[in-house]
Short mmCIF file of C-alpha atoms in Angstrom, two decimals:
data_model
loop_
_atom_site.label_atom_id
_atom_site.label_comp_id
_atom_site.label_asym_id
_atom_site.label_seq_id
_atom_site.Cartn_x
_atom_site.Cartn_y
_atom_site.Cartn_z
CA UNK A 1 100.08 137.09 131.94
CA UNK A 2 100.76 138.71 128.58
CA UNK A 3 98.63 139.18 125.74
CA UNK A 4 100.68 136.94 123.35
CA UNK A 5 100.52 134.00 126.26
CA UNK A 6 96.85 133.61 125.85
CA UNK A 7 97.79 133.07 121.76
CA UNK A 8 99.55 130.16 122.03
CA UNK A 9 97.69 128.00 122.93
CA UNK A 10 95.49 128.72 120.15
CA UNK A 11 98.49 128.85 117.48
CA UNK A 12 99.27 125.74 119.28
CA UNK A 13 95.75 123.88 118.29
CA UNK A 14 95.66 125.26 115.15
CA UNK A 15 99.28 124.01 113.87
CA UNK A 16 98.03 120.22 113.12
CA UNK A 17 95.55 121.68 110.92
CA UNK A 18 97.88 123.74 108.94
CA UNK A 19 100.27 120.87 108.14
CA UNK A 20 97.44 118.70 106.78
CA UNK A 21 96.07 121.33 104.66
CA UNK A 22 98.57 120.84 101.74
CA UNK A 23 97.31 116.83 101.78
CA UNK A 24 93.63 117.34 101.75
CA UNK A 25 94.29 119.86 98.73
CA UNK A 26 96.08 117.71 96.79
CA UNK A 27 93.14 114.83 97.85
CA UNK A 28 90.09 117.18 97.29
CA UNK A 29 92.00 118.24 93.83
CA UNK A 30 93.41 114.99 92.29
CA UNK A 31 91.53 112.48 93.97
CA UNK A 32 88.05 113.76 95.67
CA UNK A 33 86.80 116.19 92.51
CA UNK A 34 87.81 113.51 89.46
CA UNK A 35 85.79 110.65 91.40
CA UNK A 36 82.63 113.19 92.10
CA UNK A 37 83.10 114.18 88.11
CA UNK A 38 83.07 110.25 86.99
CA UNK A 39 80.14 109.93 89.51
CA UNK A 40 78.35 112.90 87.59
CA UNK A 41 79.04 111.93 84.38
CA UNK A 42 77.58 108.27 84.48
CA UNK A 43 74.47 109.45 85.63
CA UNK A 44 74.43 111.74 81.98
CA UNK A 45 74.09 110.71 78.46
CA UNK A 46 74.63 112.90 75.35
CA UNK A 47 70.59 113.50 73.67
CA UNK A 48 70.85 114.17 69.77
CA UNK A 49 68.62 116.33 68.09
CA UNK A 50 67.93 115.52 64.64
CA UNK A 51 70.37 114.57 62.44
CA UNK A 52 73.58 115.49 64.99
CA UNK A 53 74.39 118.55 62.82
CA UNK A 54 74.78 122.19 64.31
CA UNK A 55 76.09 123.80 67.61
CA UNK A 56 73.23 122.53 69.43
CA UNK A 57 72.31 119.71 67.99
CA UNK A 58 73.44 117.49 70.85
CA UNK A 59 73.06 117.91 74.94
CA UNK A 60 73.79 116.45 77.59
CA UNK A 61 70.44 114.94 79.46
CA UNK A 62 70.27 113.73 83.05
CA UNK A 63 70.01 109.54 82.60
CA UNK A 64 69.43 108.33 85.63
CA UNK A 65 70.51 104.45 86.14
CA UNK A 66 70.44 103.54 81.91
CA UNK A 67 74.20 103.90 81.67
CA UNK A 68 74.51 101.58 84.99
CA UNK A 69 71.61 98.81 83.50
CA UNK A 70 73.57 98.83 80.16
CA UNK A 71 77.07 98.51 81.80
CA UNK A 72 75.38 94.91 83.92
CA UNK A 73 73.79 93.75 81.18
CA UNK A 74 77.44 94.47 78.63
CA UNK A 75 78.85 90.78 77.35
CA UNK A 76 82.11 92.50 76.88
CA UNK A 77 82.21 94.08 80.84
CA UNK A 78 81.19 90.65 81.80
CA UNK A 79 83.65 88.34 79.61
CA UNK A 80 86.05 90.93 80.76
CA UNK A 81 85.33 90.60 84.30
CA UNK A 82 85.00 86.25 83.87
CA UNK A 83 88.92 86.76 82.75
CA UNK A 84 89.93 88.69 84.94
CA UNK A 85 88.77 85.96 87.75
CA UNK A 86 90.85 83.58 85.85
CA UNK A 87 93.70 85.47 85.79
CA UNK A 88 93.21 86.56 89.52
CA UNK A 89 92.88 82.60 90.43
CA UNK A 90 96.28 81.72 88.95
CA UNK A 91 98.64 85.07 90.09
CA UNK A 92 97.43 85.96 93.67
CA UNK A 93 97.92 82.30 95.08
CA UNK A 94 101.29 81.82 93.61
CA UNK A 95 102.17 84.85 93.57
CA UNK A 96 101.43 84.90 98.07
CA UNK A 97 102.89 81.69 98.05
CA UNK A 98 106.14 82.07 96.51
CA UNK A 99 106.53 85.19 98.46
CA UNK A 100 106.02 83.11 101.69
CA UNK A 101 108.51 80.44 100.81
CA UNK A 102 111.46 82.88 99.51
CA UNK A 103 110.58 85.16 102.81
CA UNK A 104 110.96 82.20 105.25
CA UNK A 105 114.28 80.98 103.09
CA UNK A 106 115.79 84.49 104.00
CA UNK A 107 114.87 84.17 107.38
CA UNK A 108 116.77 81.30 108.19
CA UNK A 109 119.95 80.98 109.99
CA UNK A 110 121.75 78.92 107.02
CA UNK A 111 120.74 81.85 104.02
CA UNK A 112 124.10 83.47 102.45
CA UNK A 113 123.92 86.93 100.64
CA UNK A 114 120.95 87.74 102.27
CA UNK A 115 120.82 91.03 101.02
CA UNK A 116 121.78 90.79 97.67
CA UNK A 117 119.06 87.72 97.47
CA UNK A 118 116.38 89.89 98.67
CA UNK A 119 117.55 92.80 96.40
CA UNK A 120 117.91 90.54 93.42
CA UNK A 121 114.21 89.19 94.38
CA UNK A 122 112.50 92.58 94.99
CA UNK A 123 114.54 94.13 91.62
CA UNK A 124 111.42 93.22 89.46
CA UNK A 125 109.16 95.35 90.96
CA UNK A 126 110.95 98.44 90.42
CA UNK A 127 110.84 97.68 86.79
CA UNK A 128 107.71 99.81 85.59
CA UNK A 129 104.95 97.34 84.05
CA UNK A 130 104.92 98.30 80.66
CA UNK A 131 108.86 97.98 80.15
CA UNK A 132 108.39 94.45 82.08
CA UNK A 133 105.46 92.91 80.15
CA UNK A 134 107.31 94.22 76.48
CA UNK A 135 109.68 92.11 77.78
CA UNK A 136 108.44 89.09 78.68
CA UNK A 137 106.44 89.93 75.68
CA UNK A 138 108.92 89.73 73.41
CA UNK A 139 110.51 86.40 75.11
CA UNK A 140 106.86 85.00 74.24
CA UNK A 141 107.45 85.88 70.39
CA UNK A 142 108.67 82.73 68.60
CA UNK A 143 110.77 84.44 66.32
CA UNK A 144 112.94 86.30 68.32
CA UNK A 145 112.80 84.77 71.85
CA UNK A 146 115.82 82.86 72.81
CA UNK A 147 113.51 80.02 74.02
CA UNK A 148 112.17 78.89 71.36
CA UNK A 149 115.50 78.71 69.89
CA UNK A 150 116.90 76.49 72.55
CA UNK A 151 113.92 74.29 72.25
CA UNK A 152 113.68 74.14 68.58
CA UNK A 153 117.79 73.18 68.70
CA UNK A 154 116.70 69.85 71.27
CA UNK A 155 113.48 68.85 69.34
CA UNK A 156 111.15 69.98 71.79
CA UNK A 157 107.98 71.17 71.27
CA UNK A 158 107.10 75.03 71.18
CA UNK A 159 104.23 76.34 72.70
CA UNK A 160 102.23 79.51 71.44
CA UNK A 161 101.79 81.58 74.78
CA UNK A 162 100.12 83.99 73.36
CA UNK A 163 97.08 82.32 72.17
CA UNK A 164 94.40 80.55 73.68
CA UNK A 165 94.59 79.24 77.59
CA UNK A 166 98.40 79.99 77.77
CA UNK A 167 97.88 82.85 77.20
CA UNK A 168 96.69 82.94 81.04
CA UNK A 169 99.64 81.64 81.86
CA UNK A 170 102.05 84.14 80.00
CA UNK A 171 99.91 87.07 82.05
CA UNK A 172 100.28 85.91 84.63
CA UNK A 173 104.09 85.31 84.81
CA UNK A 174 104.32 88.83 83.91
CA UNK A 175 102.92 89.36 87.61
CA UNK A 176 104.20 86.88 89.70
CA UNK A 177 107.87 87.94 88.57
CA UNK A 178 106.93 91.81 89.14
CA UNK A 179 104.86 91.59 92.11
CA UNK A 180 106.90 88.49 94.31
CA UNK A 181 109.32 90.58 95.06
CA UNK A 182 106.83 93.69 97.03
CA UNK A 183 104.90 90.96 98.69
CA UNK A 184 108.52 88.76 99.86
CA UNK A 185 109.33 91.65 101.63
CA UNK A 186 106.60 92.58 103.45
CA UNK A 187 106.41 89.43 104.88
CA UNK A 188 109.92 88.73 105.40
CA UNK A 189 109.59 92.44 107.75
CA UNK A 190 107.11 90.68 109.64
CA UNK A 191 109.27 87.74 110.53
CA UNK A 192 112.48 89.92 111.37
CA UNK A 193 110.30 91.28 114.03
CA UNK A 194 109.09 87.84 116.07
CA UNK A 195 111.07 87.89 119.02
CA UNK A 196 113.93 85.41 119.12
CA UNK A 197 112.48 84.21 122.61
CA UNK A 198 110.05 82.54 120.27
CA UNK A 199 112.46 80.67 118.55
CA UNK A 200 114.12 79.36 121.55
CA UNK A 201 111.71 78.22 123.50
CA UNK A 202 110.36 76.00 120.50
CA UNK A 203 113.00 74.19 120.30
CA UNK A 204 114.16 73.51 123.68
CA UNK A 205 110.45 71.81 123.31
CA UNK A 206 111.92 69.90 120.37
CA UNK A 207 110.50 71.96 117.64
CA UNK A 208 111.80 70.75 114.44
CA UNK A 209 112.40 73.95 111.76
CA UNK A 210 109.47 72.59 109.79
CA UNK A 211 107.35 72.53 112.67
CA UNK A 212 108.60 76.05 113.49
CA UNK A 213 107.90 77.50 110.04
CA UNK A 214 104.33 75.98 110.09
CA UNK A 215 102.92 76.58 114.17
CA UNK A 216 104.94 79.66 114.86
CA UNK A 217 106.16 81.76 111.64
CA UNK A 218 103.18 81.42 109.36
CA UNK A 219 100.54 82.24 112.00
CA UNK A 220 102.28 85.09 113.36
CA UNK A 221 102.77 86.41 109.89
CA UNK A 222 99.21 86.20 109.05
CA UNK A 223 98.24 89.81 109.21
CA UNK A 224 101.23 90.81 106.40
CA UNK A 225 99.53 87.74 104.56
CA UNK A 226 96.07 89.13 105.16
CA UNK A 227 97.93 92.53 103.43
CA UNK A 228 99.35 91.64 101.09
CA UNK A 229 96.16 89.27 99.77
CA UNK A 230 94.12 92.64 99.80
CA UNK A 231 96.90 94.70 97.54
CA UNK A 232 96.91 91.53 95.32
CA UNK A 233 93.25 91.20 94.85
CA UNK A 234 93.41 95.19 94.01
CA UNK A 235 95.83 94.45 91.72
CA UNK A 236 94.26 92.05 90.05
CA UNK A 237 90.86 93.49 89.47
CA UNK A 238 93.04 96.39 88.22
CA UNK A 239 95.03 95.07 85.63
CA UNK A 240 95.46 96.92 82.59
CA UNK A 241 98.92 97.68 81.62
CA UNK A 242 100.01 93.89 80.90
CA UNK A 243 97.06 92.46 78.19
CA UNK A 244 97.07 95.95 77.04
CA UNK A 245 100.89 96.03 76.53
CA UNK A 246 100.67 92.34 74.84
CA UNK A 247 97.88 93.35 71.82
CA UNK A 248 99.91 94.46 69.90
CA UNK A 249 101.82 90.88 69.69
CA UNK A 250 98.75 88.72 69.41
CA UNK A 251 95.24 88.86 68.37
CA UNK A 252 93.88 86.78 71.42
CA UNK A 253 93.90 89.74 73.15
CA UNK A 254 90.80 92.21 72.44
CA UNK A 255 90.57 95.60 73.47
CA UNK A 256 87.66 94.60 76.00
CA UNK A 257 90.24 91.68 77.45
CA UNK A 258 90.10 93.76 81.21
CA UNK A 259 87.68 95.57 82.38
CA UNK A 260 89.54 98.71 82.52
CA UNK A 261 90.56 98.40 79.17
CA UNK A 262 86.73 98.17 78.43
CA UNK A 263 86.36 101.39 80.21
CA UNK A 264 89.55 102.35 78.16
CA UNK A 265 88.03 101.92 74.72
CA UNK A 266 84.27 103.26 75.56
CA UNK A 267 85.65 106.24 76.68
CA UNK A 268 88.85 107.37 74.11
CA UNK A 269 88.07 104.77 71.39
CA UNK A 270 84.40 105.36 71.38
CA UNK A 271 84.23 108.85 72.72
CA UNK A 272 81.36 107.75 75.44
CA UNK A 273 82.72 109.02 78.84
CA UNK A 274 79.03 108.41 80.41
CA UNK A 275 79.42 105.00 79.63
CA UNK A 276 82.74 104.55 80.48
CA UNK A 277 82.19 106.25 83.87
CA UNK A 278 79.16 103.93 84.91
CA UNK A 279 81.36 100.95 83.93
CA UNK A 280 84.41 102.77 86.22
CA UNK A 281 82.28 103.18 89.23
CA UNK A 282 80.65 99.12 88.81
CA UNK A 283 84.51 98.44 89.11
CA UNK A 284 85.14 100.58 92.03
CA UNK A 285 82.09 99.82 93.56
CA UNK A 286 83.20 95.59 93.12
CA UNK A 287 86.86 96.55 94.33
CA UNK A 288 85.46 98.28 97.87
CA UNK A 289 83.17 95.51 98.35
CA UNK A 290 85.48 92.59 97.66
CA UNK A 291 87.77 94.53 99.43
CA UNK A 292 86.17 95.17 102.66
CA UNK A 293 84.79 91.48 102.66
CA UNK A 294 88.64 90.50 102.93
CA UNK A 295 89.07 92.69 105.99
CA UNK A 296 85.88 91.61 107.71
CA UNK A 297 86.96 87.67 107.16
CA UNK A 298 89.85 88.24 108.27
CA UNK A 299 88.48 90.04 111.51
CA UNK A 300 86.37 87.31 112.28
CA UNK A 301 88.91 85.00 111.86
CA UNK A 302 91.39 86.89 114.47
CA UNK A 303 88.80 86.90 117.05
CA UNK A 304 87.07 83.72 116.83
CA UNK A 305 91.28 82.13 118.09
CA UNK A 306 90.82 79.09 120.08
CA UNK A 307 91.75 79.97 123.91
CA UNK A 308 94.04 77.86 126.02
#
């Protein structure tokens, strides 16, 4: 055997390596070293000496856990956190279950245009969320949304949606209309691939379609459900661009209405990143845990199934 046999198989080893290595760069770079930083920095607080004045007259001093205590015990973090629950409670259920119905309307026999439907459906969600909520934004606005003007012309009443509790509501249109769409197709993907044996042999047992939809489709859809639950609940604990997009119309929404945009003012209004970086990782730290208790139910739940 030759010399460059006996290299191959090393080269050969070595190759997966050398096609991740431009991934876990681009990981270690924009995702691995910013977390560590925020990490760092909320365990720091700025120390002023005196009256604030010179080149050293502040410093940055190791805290400990003050910026976490002062971040749990923050009205505004928790008020923030309270709305976002309310928020969360009306957009991920109707959000999921619109996205059901419409997927298991496509995935009927009788549906025409299927794929225009589903492109018309999914279309929102390629509209960025900023252009999407100054829209609907501006549909909310009395003045100038064609609504009102219809409903003033038939003497119906007008309500403000951007103040007080429908003000919920107008939020969370915003993300049912952008996010149906994403979730519709992941499940509808999940029914295209249930064997058409399935089918057949429910209803030469007399399976009526309704029966069908809610013993057959709906369970064997349930992981995509179980998905696309956990990218909603993300979602929602995430939201930012929407209330943040809408203060500038109303006054019922404060710059603490989110968390994140709590964590948005401390650190550019303010100017206190340590702060703002505590308050970050408390939101991470509630995201991975809500998160993972998701997956775990949902474990359970798949192998706890009743045997013949």
């Amino acid at each position: 055997m030759t010399a460059s046999s006996h290299r191959r198989p090393d080269t050969t080893r070595s190759a997966p390596f050398f096609f991740l290595l431009p991934a876990t760069l681009l990981f270690i770079l924009f995702l691995a070293l910013p977390i560590g930083y925020a990490v760092w920095l909320s365990f720091h607080k700025v120390h002023v000496h005196g009256l604030g004045l010179g080149t050293h007259a502040r410093s940055e001093v190791w805290a400990g856990l003050a910026n976490y205590a002062d971040a749990l015990t923050d009205r505004e973090l928790l008020h923030g956190a309270m709305r976002v629950v309310g928020y969360g409670c009306i957009v991920v259920p109707v959000m999921l279950g619109l996205a059901l119905l419409l997927a298991m309307m496509l995935d009927t026999e009788r549906v025409r245009l299927a794929p225009f439907t589903r492109l018309a459906i999914f279309l929102p969600y390629a509209i960025p969320g900023v252009v999407a909520a100054l829209l609907w934004g501006f549909l909310y606005l009395p003045d100038v949304s064609p609504f009102y003007y219809v409903l003033e012309k038939l003497n119906l009443p007008q309500p403000d949606l951007l103040d007080g509790g429908p003000l919920y509501l107008a939020l969370s249109n915003i993300a049912v209309w952008g996010g149906t769409g994403f979730n519709m197709i992941v499940i509808y993907t999940s029914l295209q691939a249930i064997p058409a044996e399935v089918y057949e042999a429910a209803k030469l047992d007399g399976a009526t379609p309704l029966q069908i939809a809610l013993r057959i489709k709906i369970p064997m859809v349930a992981p995509s459900l179980v998905l696309t639950f956990f990218f909603s609940i993300i979602a929602t604990l995430q939201v930012f661009s929407e209330p943040t997009t809408l203060k500038p119309l109303t006054n019922s929404v404060s710059t603490t209405w989110s968390p994140l945009m709590k964590v948005y003012r401390d650190a550019f209004g303010s100017g206190d990143l340590y702060a703002a970086a505590a308050e970050a990782v408390l939101i991470a730290i509630a995201t991975l845990l809500l998160s993972f208790g998701v997956l775990r139910t949902a474990s359970r739940r798949n192998r706890q199934e009743p045997t013949p």
